[in-house]
Amino acid sequence: MTEGRTLAVSRMRVASMALSVAALAFFAVGMLLSWSRVAVLTVPVVIGAVALVLAVRARGVAAPRFGRIIAIVLSALAIVAPAVTIGAVLLGGALAPSATYTLTVDSPEPVNVVIREGADRTNEKWDSGETITLDSSATVIGIGAQASTPTTVISCEIRRDGNILVSDERAGSVDCSFTGRDE
């Protein structure tokens, strides 16, 4: 193989490794800084694909070298890492243990209720004794109620599988919250 061709192959291999490292760094920084999922997934995959093409084209050197193996492995890793990470996150959410929670508020008058399920919040107006049942894998479940009259006594309760996790009773407003770490 000519010296000029060997130099071109070596440059392609170095470019492939540099692109692969850049793709992995972009992916890691994007995940840590919570960038757009589309950007965090597509940019490393595209850069990794370009790096893989360069690594495959650079395999023309006759003598076996670790450089070409490293270039191919790094570029494949830059393509696969985002997909595996996102797949693990999605699969972890789907396989998270779920439980049935019953949230109850009791008050002699209608109350404004805030239901918390993980990061989601729902505001509603409830009459006395209303109940909601949630089938949830969220780590935070809560319900807060506030009466229009500050002297009205309100009680709240969160049950899971028939067991009372949290209960409270106060005048004016009440808040019952449960986090998975409370057990």
mmCIF file of C-alpha atoms in Angstrom:
data_model
loop_
_atom_site.group_PDB
_atom_site.id
_atom_site.type_symbol
_atom_site.label_atom_id
_atom_site.label_comp_id
_atom_site.label_asym_id
_atom_site.label_seq_id
_atom_site.Cartn_x
_atom_site.Cartn_y
_atom_site.Cartn_z
ATOM 1 C CA MET A 1 0.000 0.000 0.000
ATOM 2 C CA THR A 2 1.335 3.411 -0.866
ATOM 3 C CA GLU A 3 2.375 5.860 1.770
ATOM 4 C CA GLY A 4 -0.211 8.421 0.618
ATOM 5 C CA ARG A 5 -3.042 5.879 0.870
ATOM 6 C CA THR A 6 -1.851 4.765 4.314
ATOM 7 C CA LEU A 7 -1.876 8.386 5.485
ATOM 8 C CA ALA A 8 -5.419 8.913 4.111
ATOM 9 C CA VAL A 9 -6.656 5.728 5.820
ATOM 10 C CA SER A 10 -5.033 6.799 9.077
ATOM 11 C CA ARG A 11 -6.691 10.221 8.851
ATOM 12 C CA MET A 12 -10.100 8.618 8.225
ATOM 13 C CA ARG A 13 -9.617 6.365 11.227
ATOM 14 C CA VAL A 14 -8.660 9.311 13.449
ATOM 15 C CA ALA A 15 -11.641 11.300 12.124
ATOM 16 C CA SER A 16 -13.905 8.318 12.807
ATOM 17 C CA MET A 17 -12.692 8.042 16.395
ATOM 18 C CA ALA A 18 -12.978 11.797 16.951
ATOM 19 C CA LEU A 19 -16.541 11.834 15.592
ATOM 20 C CA SER A 20 -17.484 8.857 17.753
ATOM 21 C CA VAL A 21 -16.133 10.482 20.892
ATOM 22 C CA ALA A 22 -17.890 13.746 19.965
ATOM 23 C CA ALA A 23 -21.190 11.874 19.469
ATOM 24 C CA LEU A 24 -20.886 10.109 22.823
ATOM 25 C CA ALA A 25 -19.941 13.368 24.556
ATOM 26 C CA PHE A 26 -22.917 15.153 22.957
ATOM 27 C CA PHE A 27 -25.212 12.358 24.104
ATOM 28 C CA ALA A 28 -23.874 12.408 27.687
ATOM 29 C CA VAL A 29 -24.048 16.199 27.987
ATOM 30 C CA GLY A 30 -27.516 16.271 26.423
ATOM 31 C CA MET A 31 -28.797 13.696 28.908
ATOM 32 C CA LEU A 32 -27.239 15.503 31.878
ATOM 33 C CA LEU A 33 -28.613 18.894 30.819
ATOM 34 C CA SER A 34 -32.033 17.522 29.770
ATOM 35 C CA TRP A 35 -31.848 18.778 26.194
ATOM 36 C CA SER A 36 -34.525 17.949 23.643
ATOM 37 C CA ARG A 37 -34.949 14.184 23.318
ATOM 38 C CA VAL A 38 -34.953 14.440 19.538
ATOM 39 C CA ALA A 39 -31.604 16.223 19.526
ATOM 40 C CA VAL A 40 -30.120 13.944 22.166
ATOM 41 C CA LEU A 41 -31.095 10.900 20.116
ATOM 42 C CA THR A 42 -30.695 11.915 16.490
ATOM 43 C CA VAL A 43 -27.482 13.946 16.564
ATOM 44 C CA PRO A 44 -25.315 11.190 18.134
ATOM 45 C CA VAL A 45 -26.838 8.543 15.863
ATOM 46 C CA VAL A 46 -26.148 10.594 12.714
ATOM 47 C CA ILE A 47 -22.617 11.453 13.830
ATOM 48 C CA GLY A 48 -22.058 7.803 14.810
ATOM 49 C CA ALA A 49 -23.261 6.634 11.390
ATOM 50 C CA VAL A 50 -20.799 8.980 9.663
ATOM 51 C CA ALA A 51 -18.050 7.725 11.980
ATOM 52 C CA LEU A 52 -18.966 4.111 11.160
ATOM 53 C CA VAL A 53 -18.765 4.808 7.418
ATOM 54 C CA LEU A 54 -15.328 6.373 7.907
ATOM 55 C CA ALA A 55 -14.199 3.448 10.091
ATOM 56 C CA VAL A 56 -15.317 0.890 7.503
ATOM 57 C CA ARG A 57 -13.646 2.823 4.678
ATOM 58 C CA ALA A 58 -10.464 3.080 6.768
ATOM 59 C CA ARG A 59 -10.117 -0.667 7.229
ATOM 60 C CA GLY A 60 -8.083 -0.979 4.033
ATOM 61 C CA VAL A 61 -4.682 -1.204 5.704
ATOM 62 C CA ALA A 62 -3.230 -4.678 5.126
ATOM 63 C CA ALA A 63 -1.545 -5.097 8.499
ATOM 64 C CA PRO A 64 -3.988 -5.801 11.360
ATOM 65 C CA ARG A 65 -4.190 -2.925 13.796
ATOM 66 C CA PHE A 66 -6.161 -2.207 16.913
ATOM 67 C CA GLY A 67 -6.958 1.240 15.559
ATOM 68 C CA ARG A 68 -9.496 -0.028 13.048
ATOM 69 C CA ILE A 69 -11.195 -2.240 15.646
ATOM 70 C CA ILE A 70 -11.383 0.648 18.094
ATOM 71 C CA ALA A 71 -12.744 2.974 15.397
ATOM 72 C CA ILE A 72 -15.513 0.527 14.451
ATOM 73 C CA VAL A 73 -16.422 -0.255 18.078
ATOM 74 C CA LEU A 74 -16.520 3.448 19.060
ATOM 75 C CA SER A 75 -18.692 4.377 16.086
ATOM 76 C CA ALA A 76 -21.077 1.477 16.762
ATOM 77 C CA LEU A 77 -21.239 2.540 20.419
ATOM 78 C CA ALA A 78 -22.111 6.103 19.368
ATOM 79 C CA ILE A 79 -25.058 4.722 17.404
ATOM 80 C CA VAL A 80 -26.274 2.156 19.936
ATOM 81 C CA ALA A 81 -25.823 4.075 23.238
ATOM 82 C CA PRO A 82 -28.717 6.532 22.729
ATOM 83 C CA ALA A 83 -31.119 3.794 21.652
ATOM 84 C CA VAL A 84 -30.192 1.489 24.538
ATOM 85 C CA THR A 85 -30.438 4.288 27.108
ATOM 86 C CA ILE A 86 -33.838 5.477 25.933
ATOM 87 C CA GLY A 87 -35.057 1.881 25.645
ATOM 88 C CA ALA A 88 -33.987 1.189 29.220
ATOM 89 C CA VAL A 89 -35.771 4.301 30.464
ATOM 90 C CA LEU A 90 -38.974 3.432 28.610
ATOM 91 C CA LEU A 91 -38.850 -0.220 29.629
ATOM 92 C CA GLY A 92 -38.100 0.746 33.246
ATOM 93 C CA GLY A 93 -41.190 2.950 33.302
ATOM 94 C CA ALA A 94 -43.331 0.222 31.802
ATOM 95 C CA LEU A 95 -42.065 -2.362 34.275
ATOM 96 C CA ALA A 96 -42.276 -0.117 37.347
ATOM 97 C CA PRO A 97 -44.469 -1.591 40.063
ATOM 98 C CA SER A 98 -47.948 -0.155 40.032
ATOM 99 C CA ALA A 99 -50.349 0.122 42.949
ATOM 100 C CA THR A 100 -53.951 1.170 43.437
ATOM 101 C CA TYR A 101 -54.374 4.246 45.607
ATOM 102 C CA THR A 102 -57.680 5.520 46.971
ATOM 103 C CA LEU A 103 -57.768 9.224 47.799
ATOM 104 C CA THR A 104 -60.681 10.465 49.909
ATOM 105 C CA VAL A 105 -61.693 13.917 51.128
ATOM 106 C CA ASP A 106 -64.526 14.413 53.598
ATOM 107 C CA SER A 107 -66.000 17.817 54.320
ATOM 108 C CA PRO A 108 -69.433 19.201 55.182
ATOM 109 C CA GLU A 109 -69.154 21.659 52.279
ATOM 110 C CA PRO A 110 -67.650 21.501 48.764
ATOM 111 C CA VAL A 111 -63.865 21.906 48.675
ATOM 112 C CA ASN A 112 -61.221 22.738 46.074
ATOM 113 C CA VAL A 113 -58.987 19.698 45.644
ATOM 114 C CA VAL A 114 -55.515 19.341 44.130
ATOM 115 C CA ILE A 115 -54.582 15.754 43.192
ATOM 116 C CA ARG A 116 -50.860 15.028 42.726
ATOM 117 C CA GLU A 117 -49.665 11.970 40.847
ATOM 118 C CA GLY A 118 -45.938 12.225 40.255
ATOM 119 C CA ALA A 119 -45.360 15.554 38.487
ATOM 120 C CA ASP A 120 -48.993 15.811 37.297
ATOM 121 C CA ARG A 121 -51.478 18.015 39.144
ATOM 122 C CA THR A 122 -55.238 18.111 38.724
ATOM 123 C CA ASN A 123 -57.515 20.753 40.242
ATOM 124 C CA GLU A 124 -61.145 19.831 40.929
ATOM 125 C CA LYS A 125 -64.110 20.846 43.082
ATOM 126 C CA TRP A 126 -65.397 17.979 45.230
ATOM 127 C CA ASP A 127 -68.505 17.515 47.309
ATOM 128 C CA SER A 128 -68.378 15.822 50.701
ATOM 129 C CA GLY A 129 -67.058 12.268 50.767
ATOM 130 C CA GLU A 130 -65.833 12.042 47.172
ATOM 131 C CA THR A 131 -63.153 9.497 46.366
ATOM 132 C CA ILE A 132 -60.785 8.900 43.465
ATOM 133 C CA THR A 133 -58.903 5.689 42.725
ATOM 134 C CA LEU A 134 -55.550 5.862 40.952
ATOM 135 C CA ASP A 135 -53.644 2.933 39.479
ATOM 136 C CA SER A 136 -50.207 4.472 39.520
ATOM 137 C CA SER A 137 -46.499 3.739 39.568
ATOM 138 C CA ALA A 138 -45.677 7.339 40.558
ATOM 139 C CA THR A 139 -43.427 7.777 43.570
ATOM 140 C CA VAL A 140 -45.426 10.759 44.859
ATOM 141 C CA ILE A 141 -49.180 10.645 45.437
ATOM 142 C CA GLY A 142 -50.996 13.432 47.207
ATOM 143 C CA ILE A 143 -54.244 15.244 47.701
ATOM 144 C CA GLY A 144 -54.840 18.661 49.166
ATOM 145 C CA ALA A 145 -58.202 20.258 49.907
ATOM 146 C CA GLN A 146 -59.248 23.746 50.881
ATOM 147 C CA ALA A 147 -62.646 24.937 52.045
ATOM 148 C CA SER A 148 -64.037 28.400 51.413
ATOM 149 C CA THR A 149 -64.741 28.755 55.145
ATOM 150 C CA PRO A 150 -61.575 28.665 57.292
ATOM 151 C CA THR A 151 -63.341 26.947 60.217
ATOM 152 C CA THR A 152 -64.690 24.013 58.190
ATOM 153 C CA VAL A 153 -63.028 20.763 59.286
ATOM 154 C CA ILE A 154 -61.719 18.701 56.354
ATOM 155 C CA SER A 155 -60.192 15.241 56.458
ATOM 156 C CA CYS A 156 -58.165 13.440 53.819
ATOM 157 C CA GLU A 157 -56.906 9.904 53.493
ATOM 158 C CA ILE A 158 -54.690 7.933 51.105
ATOM 159 C CA ARG A 159 -55.071 4.149 51.054
ATOM 160 C CA ARG A 160 -53.133 1.509 49.156
ATOM 161 C CA ASP A 161 -54.412 -2.035 49.016
ATOM 162 C CA GLY A 162 -56.791 -1.303 51.904
ATOM 163 C CA ASN A 163 -54.059 0.033 54.202
ATOM 164 C CA ILE A 164 -54.100 3.670 55.286
ATOM 165 C CA LEU A 165 -50.830 5.320 54.254
ATOM 166 C CA VAL A 166 -51.604 8.905 55.248
ATOM 167 C CA SER A 167 -54.521 10.655 56.912
ATOM 168 C CA ASP A 168 -55.022 14.108 58.314
ATOM 169 C CA GLU A 169 -57.827 16.312 59.597
ATOM 170 C CA ARG A 170 -57.695 20.094 59.930
ATOM 171 C CA ALA A 171 -59.793 23.229 59.742
ATOM 172 C CA GLY A 172 -59.695 25.254 56.528
ATOM 173 C CA SER A 173 -57.263 23.180 54.487
ATOM 174 C CA VAL A 174 -55.634 19.779 54.618
ATOM 175 C CA ASP A 175 -52.819 18.060 52.731
ATOM 176 C CA CYS A 176 -52.109 14.339 52.515
ATOM 177 C CA SER A 177 -49.003 13.290 50.604
ATOM 178 C CA PHE A 178 -47.231 9.965 50.234
ATOM 179 C CA THR A 179 -43.835 9.325 48.690
ATOM 180 C CA GLY A 180 -42.503 5.862 47.972
ATOM 181 C CA ARG A 181 -39.617 6.576 50.357
ATOM 182 C CA ASP A 182 -42.076 6.968 53.284
ATOM 183 C CA GLU A 183 -42.477 3.204 53.714
#
